[in-house]
Short mmCIF file of C-alpha atoms in Angstrom, two decimals:
data_model
loop_
_atom_site.label_atom_id
_atom_site.label_comp_id
_atom_site.label_asym_id
_atom_site.label_seq_id
_atom_site.Cartn_x
_atom_site.Cartn_y
_atom_site.Cartn_z
CA UNK A 9 -79.21 32.05 5.22
CA UNK A 10 -80.57 29.94 2.55
CA UNK A 11 -79.08 26.86 0.89
CA UNK A 12 -77.72 29.04 -2.10
CA UNK A 13 -75.68 31.44 0.04
CA UNK A 14 -74.27 28.85 2.72
CA UNK A 15 -73.11 26.90 -0.23
CA UNK A 16 -71.56 30.14 -1.66
CA UNK A 17 -70.16 30.56 1.59
CA UNK A 18 -68.43 27.28 1.92
CA UNK A 19 -67.16 27.30 -1.49
CA UNK A 20 -65.22 30.88 -0.67
CA UNK A 21 -63.94 29.75 2.69
CA UNK A 22 -62.51 26.91 0.85
CA UNK A 23 -60.80 28.12 -2.07
CA UNK A 24 -59.59 31.00 0.48
CA UNK A 25 -58.33 27.92 2.66
CA UNK A 26 -56.47 26.50 -0.67
CA UNK A 27 -54.82 29.98 -1.84
CA UNK A 28 -54.06 30.29 1.64
CA UNK A 29 -52.16 26.86 1.79
CA UNK A 30 -50.61 27.17 -1.73
CA UNK A 31 -49.06 30.64 -0.98
CA UNK A 32 -47.59 29.29 2.50
CA UNK A 33 -46.19 26.33 0.72
CA UNK A 34 -44.63 28.59 -2.35
CA UNK A 35 -43.03 30.78 0.06
CA UNK A 36 -41.74 27.70 2.30
CA UNK A 37 -40.57 26.27 -1.08
CA UNK A 38 -38.84 29.32 -1.79
CA UNK A 39 -36.89 29.78 1.59
CA UNK A 40 -36.27 26.21 1.87
CA UNK A 41 -34.39 26.20 -1.72
CA UNK A 42 -32.65 29.31 -0.75
CA UNK A 43 -31.44 27.95 2.50
CA UNK A 44 -30.18 24.60 0.68
CA UNK A 45 -28.37 26.91 -2.02
CA UNK A 46 -26.85 28.50 0.82
CA UNK A 47 -25.49 25.64 2.92
CA UNK A 48 -24.37 23.88 -0.55
CA UNK A 49 -22.32 26.98 -1.49
CA UNK A 50 -20.63 27.06 2.01
CA UNK A 51 -19.94 23.18 1.98
CA UNK A 52 -18.69 23.53 -1.25
CA UNK A 53 -16.34 26.70 -0.48
CA UNK A 54 -14.99 24.42 2.43
CA UNK A 55 -14.37 21.46 0.45
CA UNK A 56 -12.69 23.33 -2.07
CA UNK A 57 -10.43 24.89 0.26
CA UNK A 58 -9.52 21.74 2.29
CA UNK A 59 -9.04 19.86 -0.86
CA UNK A 60 -6.32 22.34 -1.84
CA UNK A 61 -4.60 22.02 1.46
CA UNK A 62 -4.65 18.07 1.38
CA UNK A 63 -2.94 18.44 -1.95
CA UNK A 64 -0.09 20.72 -1.03
CA UNK A 65 0.49 18.51 2.18
CA UNK A 66 0.51 15.26 0.27
CA UNK A 67 2.75 16.78 -2.13
CA UNK A 68 5.17 18.18 0.41
CA UNK A 69 5.48 14.43 2.12
CA UNK A 70 5.67 12.96 -1.13
CA UNK A 71 8.92 14.99 -1.93
CA UNK A 72 10.30 14.64 1.11
CA UNK A 73 10.26 10.97 0.82
CA UNK A 74 11.99 10.83 -2.27
CA UNK A 75 14.85 13.52 -1.10
CA UNK A 76 15.22 11.00 2.07
CA UNK A 77 15.37 8.13 -0.41
CA UNK A 78 17.64 9.78 -2.84
CA UNK A 79 20.34 10.84 -0.04
CA UNK A 80 20.08 7.30 0.92
CA UNK A 81 21.13 5.67 -2.18
CA UNK A 82 23.77 8.48 -2.80
CA UNK A 83 25.58 7.83 0.25
CA UNK A 84 25.23 4.05 -0.45
CA UNK A 85 26.90 4.55 -3.75
CA UNK A 86 29.89 6.63 -2.48
CA UNK A 87 31.23 3.46 -0.42
CA UNK A 88 31.19 1.23 -3.40
CA UNK A 89 34.95 1.17 -3.94
CA UNK A 90 35.49 0.66 -0.25
CA UNK A 91 33.17 -2.00 -0.39
CA UNK A 92 35.07 -3.96 -3.36
CA UNK A 93 38.71 -3.65 -1.62
CA UNK A 94 36.58 -5.26 1.63
CA UNK A 95 35.72 -8.35 -0.59
CA UNK A 96 38.69 -8.45 -3.12
CA UNK A 97 41.60 -8.40 -0.19
CA UNK A 98 39.59 -9.01 3.13
CA UNK A 99 42.19 -6.55 5.01
CA UNK A 100 41.33 -6.19 8.72
CA UNK A 101 42.10 -2.40 8.90
CA UNK A 102 40.04 -1.69 5.53
CA UNK A 103 37.12 -3.97 7.19
CA UNK A 104 37.61 -2.08 10.58
CA UNK A 105 36.82 1.56 8.86
CA UNK A 106 34.28 0.23 6.79
CA UNK A 107 32.13 -1.04 9.91
CA UNK A 108 32.64 2.21 11.68
CA UNK A 109 31.55 4.10 8.55
CA UNK A 110 28.50 1.20 8.32
CA UNK A 111 27.83 2.00 12.09
CA UNK A 112 27.73 6.24 11.30
CA UNK A 113 24.75 5.35 8.39
CA UNK A 114 22.70 3.70 10.62
CA UNK A 115 20.44 6.78 10.98
CA UNK A 116 20.65 8.32 7.41
CA UNK A 117 18.41 11.77 7.06
CA UNK A 118 16.65 10.90 9.99
CA UNK A 119 15.75 7.17 9.09
CA UNK A 120 17.11 3.89 10.70
CA UNK A 121 18.74 1.81 8.11
CA UNK A 122 19.82 -1.37 8.73
CA UNK A 123 23.05 -2.22 6.24
CA UNK A 124 24.53 -5.39 5.58
CA UNK A 125 27.87 -6.57 3.16
CA UNK A 126 27.05 -9.88 1.81
CA UNK A 127 29.56 -12.12 0.01
CA UNK A 128 28.38 -13.66 -3.60
CA UNK A 129 27.24 -17.19 -1.75
CA UNK A 130 25.03 -14.94 0.84
CA UNK A 131 27.53 -15.52 3.86
CA UNK A 132 27.29 -12.08 5.67
CA UNK A 133 30.64 -10.37 5.58
CA UNK A 134 30.09 -7.03 7.76
CA UNK A 135 26.82 -5.11 9.25
CA UNK A 136 26.21 -2.18 10.93
CA UNK A 137 24.14 -4.00 13.67
CA UNK A 138 21.48 -4.82 12.02
CA UNK A 139 18.88 -7.60 13.02
CA UNK A 140 19.05 -10.60 11.15
CA UNK A 141 16.95 -11.09 8.34
CA UNK A 142 13.34 -12.80 7.92
CA UNK A 143 13.13 -15.73 5.85
CA UNK A 144 11.44 -13.86 3.32
CA UNK A 145 13.84 -11.36 2.98
CA UNK A 146 16.58 -13.44 3.06
CA UNK A 147 15.15 -15.52 0.19
CA UNK A 148 14.70 -12.32 -1.73
CA UNK A 149 18.22 -11.47 -1.37
CA UNK A 150 19.80 -14.89 -2.38
CA UNK A 151 17.39 -15.01 -5.57
CA UNK A 152 18.72 -11.27 -6.48
CA UNK A 153 22.38 -12.53 -5.69
CA UNK A 154 21.86 -15.56 -8.13
CA UNK A 155 20.69 -12.99 -10.85
CA UNK A 156 23.67 -10.77 -10.55
CA UNK A 157 21.63 -7.44 -10.89
CA UNK A 158 20.51 -4.88 -8.41
CA UNK A 159 17.14 -4.62 -7.56
CA UNK A 160 14.29 -3.25 -5.05
CA UNK A 161 11.55 -4.81 -3.41
CA UNK A 162 9.15 -4.37 -0.57
CA UNK A 163 8.99 -7.41 1.62
CA UNK A 164 6.11 -7.27 4.22
CA UNK A 165 7.32 -7.27 8.17
CA UNK A 166 4.22 -7.91 10.14
CA UNK A 167 1.47 -5.75 9.31
CA UNK A 168 4.13 -3.06 7.44
CA UNK A 169 6.29 -3.35 4.41
CA UNK A 170 9.99 -2.68 4.65
CA UNK A 171 11.96 -1.09 1.54
CA UNK A 172 14.63 -3.80 0.58
CA UNK A 173 17.12 -2.83 -1.74
CA UNK A 174 20.38 -4.95 -3.17
CA UNK A 175 23.52 -3.23 -4.61
CA UNK A 176 25.35 -5.97 -6.75
CA UNK A 177 29.56 -5.54 -6.30
CA UNK A 178 31.21 -6.53 -9.25
CA UNK A 179 34.70 -7.06 -9.99
CA UNK A 180 36.33 -4.28 -12.12
CA UNK A 181 38.15 -6.49 -14.28
CA UNK A 182 36.22 -9.17 -15.25
CA UNK A 183 32.86 -7.65 -14.28
CA UNK A 184 32.35 -10.69 -11.78
CA UNK A 185 30.12 -10.79 -9.21
CA UNK A 186 31.58 -10.53 -5.74
CA UNK A 187 28.70 -9.86 -3.53
CA UNK A 188 26.10 -7.07 -2.72
CA UNK A 189 25.22 -4.34 -0.01
CA UNK A 190 21.92 -4.79 1.32
CA UNK A 191 20.03 -2.10 2.94
CA UNK A 192 16.28 -1.90 4.53
CA UNK A 193 14.54 0.55 6.00
CA UNK A 194 10.22 0.65 7.28
CA UNK A 195 8.23 2.33 5.10
CA UNK A 196 6.80 3.87 7.99
CA UNK A 197 9.85 6.24 8.59
CA UNK A 198 9.61 7.98 5.45
CA UNK A 199 6.54 9.71 6.51
CA UNK A 200 6.18 12.09 9.69
CA UNK A 201 4.55 10.47 12.55
CA UNK A 202 1.90 13.45 12.93
CA UNK A 203 0.96 12.85 9.62
CA UNK A 204 -2.48 11.15 8.31
CA UNK A 205 -1.14 9.76 5.62
CA UNK A 206 -0.61 6.41 4.17
CA UNK A 207 1.97 5.10 1.53
CA UNK A 208 0.72 2.96 -1.30
CA UNK A 209 2.97 1.17 -3.96
CA UNK A 210 1.69 -0.77 -7.43
CA UNK A 211 -1.75 -0.08 -5.89
CA UNK A 212 -1.29 -1.84 -3.06
CA UNK A 213 -2.04 -0.47 0.79
CA UNK A 214 0.37 -1.81 3.32
CA UNK A 215 0.78 0.28 5.72
CA UNK A 216 -2.01 2.34 6.43
CA UNK A 217 -1.90 4.00 9.77
CA UNK A 218 -5.43 3.57 10.96
CA UNK A 219 -8.79 2.54 8.92
CA UNK A 220 -9.70 4.89 6.49
CA UNK A 221 -13.21 4.78 4.42
CA UNK A 222 -13.94 6.70 1.34
CA UNK A 223 -11.57 7.83 -1.55
CA UNK A 224 -8.53 10.09 -0.46
CA UNK A 225 -8.50 13.71 -0.30
CA UNK A 226 -4.97 13.49 -2.35
CA UNK A 227 -2.94 10.97 -4.35
CA UNK A 228 0.62 12.25 -5.35
CA UNK A 229 3.52 10.34 -6.60
CA UNK A 230 6.59 9.98 -4.71
CA UNK A 231 9.78 10.57 -6.97
CA UNK A 232 12.03 8.46 -6.67
CA UNK A 233 15.74 7.23 -7.98
CA UNK A 234 15.89 5.06 -10.86
CA UNK A 235 16.41 1.88 -8.76
CA UNK A 236 13.35 2.25 -6.75
CA UNK A 237 10.66 3.38 -9.78
CA UNK A 238 9.28 0.09 -10.49
CA UNK A 239 8.03 0.12 -6.78
CA UNK A 240 5.24 3.11 -7.85
CA UNK A 241 5.10 4.34 -4.14
CA UNK A 242 2.80 6.88 -3.65
CA UNK A 243 1.32 9.40 -1.02
CA UNK A 244 -2.20 9.11 -0.12
CA UNK A 245 -3.92 11.66 2.41
CA UNK A 246 -7.17 10.99 4.01
CA UNK A 247 -10.30 13.14 3.08
CA UNK A 248 -11.01 15.63 6.00
CA UNK A 249 -13.42 17.98 3.85
CA UNK A 250 -16.41 15.40 4.66
CA UNK A 251 -16.54 16.41 8.15
CA UNK A 252 -18.73 19.54 8.83
CA UNK A 253 -17.54 22.15 11.58
CA UNK A 254 -19.24 24.36 13.53
CA UNK A 255 -18.24 27.25 11.04
CA UNK A 256 -20.72 25.78 8.65
CA UNK A 257 -23.54 24.19 11.13
CA UNK A 258 -23.98 27.49 12.89
CA UNK A 259 -25.20 29.33 9.83
CA UNK A 260 -27.07 26.17 8.65
CA UNK A 261 -28.88 26.24 12.23
CA UNK A 262 -29.34 30.38 11.54
CA UNK A 263 -30.61 29.90 8.36
CA UNK A 264 -33.34 26.83 9.36
CA UNK A 265 -34.35 28.94 12.27
CA UNK A 266 -35.31 32.33 10.01
CA UNK A 267 -37.02 29.89 7.55
CA UNK A 268 -39.51 28.37 10.33
CA UNK A 269 -40.06 31.85 11.62
CA UNK A 270 -41.12 33.16 8.42
CA UNK A 271 -43.28 30.29 7.81
CA UNK A 272 -45.18 30.79 11.20
CA UNK A 273 -45.17 34.47 10.27
CA UNK A 274 -46.69 33.69 7.12
CA UNK A 275 -49.68 31.58 7.91
CA UNK A 276 -52.02 33.94 9.26
CA UNK A 277 -51.27 36.43 6.65
CA UNK A 278 -52.21 34.04 3.73
CA UNK A 279 -55.53 32.90 5.20
CA UNK A 280 -57.11 36.45 4.58
CA UNK A 281 -55.92 36.22 0.58
CA UNK A 282 -58.81 36.42 -1.93
CA UNK A 283 -60.15 33.74 -3.94
CA UNK A 284 -58.59 35.17 -6.93
CA UNK A 285 -55.00 34.75 -5.78
CA UNK A 286 -55.76 30.78 -5.94
CA UNK A 287 -57.35 30.97 -9.13
CA UNK A 288 -54.68 33.01 -10.75
CA UNK A 289 -52.07 31.05 -9.28
CA UNK A 290 -53.96 27.67 -10.36
CA UNK A 291 -53.96 29.43 -14.12
CA UNK A 292 -50.28 30.00 -13.91
CA UNK A 293 -49.40 26.28 -13.15
CA UNK A 294 -51.57 25.26 -15.92
CA UNK A 295 -50.05 27.48 -18.56
CA UNK A 296 -46.39 26.45 -17.20
CA UNK A 297 -47.46 22.65 -17.62
CA UNK A 298 -48.43 23.61 -21.39
CA UNK A 299 -44.96 25.12 -22.06
CA UNK A 300 -42.82 22.62 -24.25
CA UNK A 301 -39.03 22.31 -24.29
CA UNK A 302 -38.55 24.29 -27.43
CA UNK A 303 -39.37 27.83 -26.03
CA UNK A 304 -41.41 30.49 -27.43
CA UNK A 305 -44.38 29.92 -25.29
CA UNK A 306 -44.98 32.89 -22.32
CA UNK A 307 -47.00 33.19 -19.40
CA UNK A 308 -49.84 35.86 -18.93
CA UNK A 309 -50.30 38.47 -16.23
CA UNK A 310 -53.34 37.71 -13.94
CA UNK A 311 -55.69 39.78 -12.02
CA UNK A 312 -53.77 40.53 -8.88
CA UNK A 313 -50.35 42.57 -9.01
CA UNK A 314 -48.30 39.34 -7.08
CA UNK A 315 -49.28 37.16 -9.99
CA UNK A 316 -48.73 39.51 -12.43
CA UNK A 317 -45.14 39.91 -11.04
CA UNK A 318 -44.68 36.16 -10.67
CA UNK A 319 -45.77 35.95 -14.48
CA UNK A 320 -43.04 38.48 -15.15
CA UNK A 321 -40.24 36.78 -13.32
CA UNK A 322 -40.78 33.12 -14.94
CA UNK A 323 -41.13 34.73 -18.41
CA UNK A 324 -37.63 36.45 -17.71
CA UNK A 325 -36.31 33.22 -16.63
CA UNK A 326 -37.32 31.44 -19.55
CA UNK A 327 -35.65 34.45 -21.58
CA UNK A 328 -32.30 33.53 -19.96
CA UNK A 329 -32.35 29.60 -20.55
CA UNK A 330 -33.23 30.25 -24.17
CA UNK A 331 -30.13 32.82 -24.34
CA UNK A 332 -27.94 30.00 -22.68
CA UNK A 333 -28.85 27.30 -25.11
CA UNK A 334 -28.19 29.56 -27.86
CA UNK A 335 -24.78 30.87 -26.93
CA UNK A 336 -21.80 28.46 -27.59
CA UNK A 337 -19.83 27.20 -24.67
CA UNK A 338 -16.45 28.69 -26.22
CA UNK A 339 -17.82 31.76 -25.42
CA UNK A 340 -17.11 31.47 -21.62
CA UNK A 341 -13.53 30.67 -22.08
CA UNK A 342 -12.96 33.81 -24.50
CA UNK A 343 -14.56 35.99 -21.49
CA UNK A 344 -12.24 34.71 -18.67
CA UNK A 345 -9.51 35.04 -21.11
CA UNK A 346 -9.92 38.57 -21.82
CA UNK A 347 -10.16 39.04 -18.16
CA UNK A 348 -7.30 37.21 -17.56
CA UNK A 349 -5.28 39.39 -20.19
CA UNK A 350 -6.41 42.91 -19.48
CA UNK A 351 -6.27 42.48 -15.40
CA UNK A 352 -3.66 44.77 -13.88
CA UNK A 353 -3.32 41.93 -10.98
CA UNK A 354 -0.87 39.25 -10.97
CA UNK A 355 -2.35 35.82 -12.24
CA UNK A 356 -0.96 32.51 -12.74
CA UNK A 357 -2.45 29.62 -13.70
CA UNK A 358 -0.70 26.55 -12.22
CA UNK A 359 -0.54 22.62 -13.28
CA UNK A 360 -1.66 20.87 -9.63
CA UNK A 361 -0.14 17.85 -10.86
CA UNK A 362 3.26 18.94 -11.15
CA UNK A 363 3.51 22.80 -9.65
CA UNK A 364 4.58 24.24 -13.20
CA UNK A 365 3.28 27.44 -14.58
CA UNK A 366 0.85 26.75 -17.54
CA UNK A 367 0.51 30.48 -18.19
CA UNK A 368 0.79 34.10 -16.88
CA UNK A 369 -1.10 37.38 -17.39
CA UNK A 370 0.84 40.48 -18.31
CA UNK A 371 0.91 42.01 -15.21
CA UNK A 372 2.68 38.75 -13.47
CA UNK A 373 5.39 39.44 -16.50
CA UNK A 374 5.62 42.71 -15.46
CA UNK A 375 5.86 41.85 -11.37
CA UNK A 376 8.32 39.12 -11.68
CA UNK A 377 10.50 40.36 -14.58
CA UNK A 378 10.73 37.18 -16.53
CA UNK A 379 9.41 36.84 -19.94
CA UNK A 380 6.05 35.20 -20.59
CA UNK A 381 7.91 32.43 -22.49
CA UNK A 382 10.25 31.81 -19.68
CA UNK A 383 7.66 31.76 -17.03
CA UNK A 384 5.23 29.25 -18.79
CA UNK A 385 6.94 25.84 -17.50
CA UNK A 386 8.70 27.11 -14.72
CA UNK A 387 8.18 25.20 -11.42
CA UNK A 388 6.85 27.15 -8.67
CA UNK A 389 9.94 26.17 -6.35
CA UNK A 390 11.88 28.64 -8.71
CA UNK A 391 9.57 31.59 -7.66
CA UNK A 392 8.97 30.48 -3.64
CA UNK A 393 11.84 31.27 -1.67
CA UNK A 394 10.47 29.19 1.29
CA UNK A 395 11.40 25.77 2.18
CA UNK A 396 9.38 22.76 1.92
CA UNK A 397 8.67 22.71 5.98
CA UNK A 398 7.82 26.53 5.73
CA UNK A 399 5.37 26.15 2.86
CA UNK A 400 3.80 23.05 4.84
CA UNK A 401 3.73 25.07 8.14
CA UNK A 402 1.88 28.05 6.20
CA UNK A 403 -0.79 25.68 4.65
CA UNK A 404 -1.76 24.14 8.16
CA UNK A 405 -2.03 27.67 9.83
CA UNK A 406 -4.12 29.11 7.07
CA UNK A 407 -6.45 25.91 7.24
CA UNK A 408 -6.36 26.43 11.19
CA UNK A 409 -7.08 30.20 10.97
CA UNK A 410 -9.55 29.23 8.25
CA UNK A 411 -7.94 32.03 6.35
CA UNK A 412 -8.60 31.98 2.08
CA UNK A 413 -4.89 32.87 1.26
CA UNK A 414 -1.54 31.92 1.85
CA UNK A 415 1.39 34.38 2.96
CA UNK A 416 4.59 33.53 0.83
CA UNK A 417 8.18 34.78 -0.21
CA UNK A 418 8.42 35.01 -4.10
CA UNK A 419 12.11 36.02 -5.81
CA UNK A 420 12.01 38.24 -8.85
CA UNK A 421 14.19 38.08 -11.85
CA UNK A 422 16.26 40.98 -10.47
CA UNK A 423 16.81 38.32 -7.17
CA UNK A 424 14.76 41.02 -4.85
CA UNK A 425 12.31 38.81 -2.57
CA UNK A 426 8.75 40.31 -2.04
CA UNK A 427 6.45 39.28 0.67
CA UNK A 428 2.98 38.21 -1.22
CA UNK A 429 -0.31 37.05 -0.40
CA UNK A 430 -1.81 34.15 -2.57
CA UNK A 431 -5.29 33.44 -3.39
CA UNK A 432 -5.60 30.38 -5.24
CA UNK A 433 -8.81 28.20 -6.39
CA UNK A 434 -9.83 25.52 -8.86
CA UNK A 435 -10.88 26.42 -12.12
CA UNK A 436 -11.75 24.77 -15.69
CA UNK A 437 -9.85 26.41 -18.59
CA UNK A 438 -10.18 24.72 -21.90
CA UNK A 439 -11.69 21.45 -20.22
CA UNK A 440 -8.57 21.27 -18.15
CA UNK A 441 -8.73 21.79 -14.47
CA UNK A 442 -6.09 23.94 -12.97
CA UNK A 443 -5.29 26.17 -9.80
CA UNK A 444 -6.01 29.62 -10.62
CA UNK A 445 -3.96 32.07 -8.03
CA UNK A 446 -4.27 35.91 -7.52
CA UNK A 447 -0.81 37.33 -6.31
CA UNK A 448 -0.60 40.57 -4.03
CA UNK A 449 2.20 42.25 -3.32
CA UNK A 450 2.51 43.63 0.36
CA UNK A 451 5.81 44.70 0.47
CA UNK A 452 7.34 48.32 0.98
CA UNK A 453 5.48 49.30 -2.18
CA UNK A 454 1.79 48.27 -1.52
CA UNK A 455 -0.78 50.61 -1.80
CA UNK A 456 -4.04 50.43 -0.51
CA UNK A 457 -6.23 51.82 -3.72
CA UNK A 458 -4.22 49.33 -5.65
CA UNK A 459 -5.28 46.11 -3.22
CA UNK A 460 -9.10 47.41 -3.37
CA UNK A 461 -8.73 47.33 -7.48
CA UNK A 462 -6.92 43.85 -7.10
CA UNK A 463 -9.72 42.37 -4.84
CA UNK A 464 -12.83 43.90 -7.10
CA UNK A 465 -11.01 42.15 -10.30
CA UNK A 466 -10.22 38.71 -7.94
CA UNK A 467 -14.15 38.98 -7.16
CA UNK A 468 -15.08 39.35 -10.66
CA UNK A 469 -12.92 36.74 -11.96
CA UNK A 470 -14.05 33.84 -8.98
CA UNK A 471 -17.72 34.83 -10.13
CA UNK A 472 -17.19 34.38 -13.46
CA UNK A 473 -15.15 30.79 -12.73
CA UNK A 474 -18.18 29.76 -10.19
CA UNK A 475 -20.68 30.80 -13.31
#
């Protein structure tokens, strides 16, 4: 073999090696991108579902705490007249009766409550066996008595906070303050022990149960009576969607194993590719680098069928990108609205902040029996007949069983209660983030063909929302 032939042989081998390496890298890149996209989709779906569950749990805990405080204040207000008689007359019989009733209120709505009746000078008249006030708590009581106005505050007690409220008692004749009724309770008692939640007031975390890092999965304000509203109590639920469980890790590991096997199988085949494959690929790269951002330029086919097909696919992608640049964003809202109005399945849009209906499609109006004007603005509690505890248990059960739907009972306008399956997800409509719910009737009138049709429409809507 002469030098010329030897050099030509070396060049051919070098170009074959380059072509084989380029092909392997291209295959590995495409498969890796597919693996990453699949993993990201799984993580996003899991995070969306867990965040929806966390918001529902936080909303339930906030309403539960608000109901407890409201019940406590109502029971205290009903004792106001008896308290005034004790302060004005000091009758022993009334004092003994009141002591018995205050003792009965030591546990209100499942919360230990410490109650004490004070005269205007700060002397204790009667209590329900409550422990003595701390120095900080007594200083706040005396200051509030001097002001002559009822108030509420949160006073630190150890590492947690105590809600301290003072109800001022005035003489009916001249409005002269005679004394006040002070009651206090530990903030930790407002939340169930088995919940990983914390209370925040006026932006300060005071009774955190354990160290947590990162933003909360949900933060919901507690609906409070007027006297407690300045405290700004909120319930925060720690984020749990940041941890991946085996339901995500196992598919990811399987995809990675398939990727490695495909790369290993492609290597010996890529070694046998012709020189023209590498040349065509290099030419495509050079042409792609010359494309400008304004579009219009397209790639030409190569000598082989593979590179010609690759050029065709790239040109199709460029066409799609040009079309999306020219299509106004409001067209997507119009397509979504058309599907929402024309679908024959029950669809609801709910504000995640206050749980009120934002919109209902014609199928929902026909199913529930209300007019559309009446349904818009309704609270979900007017439709869902399940108690807060039942809803919370169903949410936890769906999270535990990794179901993507909830089983509820909804009341129609005629009073009939139907068992339903609710599929919910977050969508953005008109720049506003809402909860999109598809409701399936699974009662006696349920039919298999209807469910198939409803499932097809729900999948189409979800695909549009993802796009």
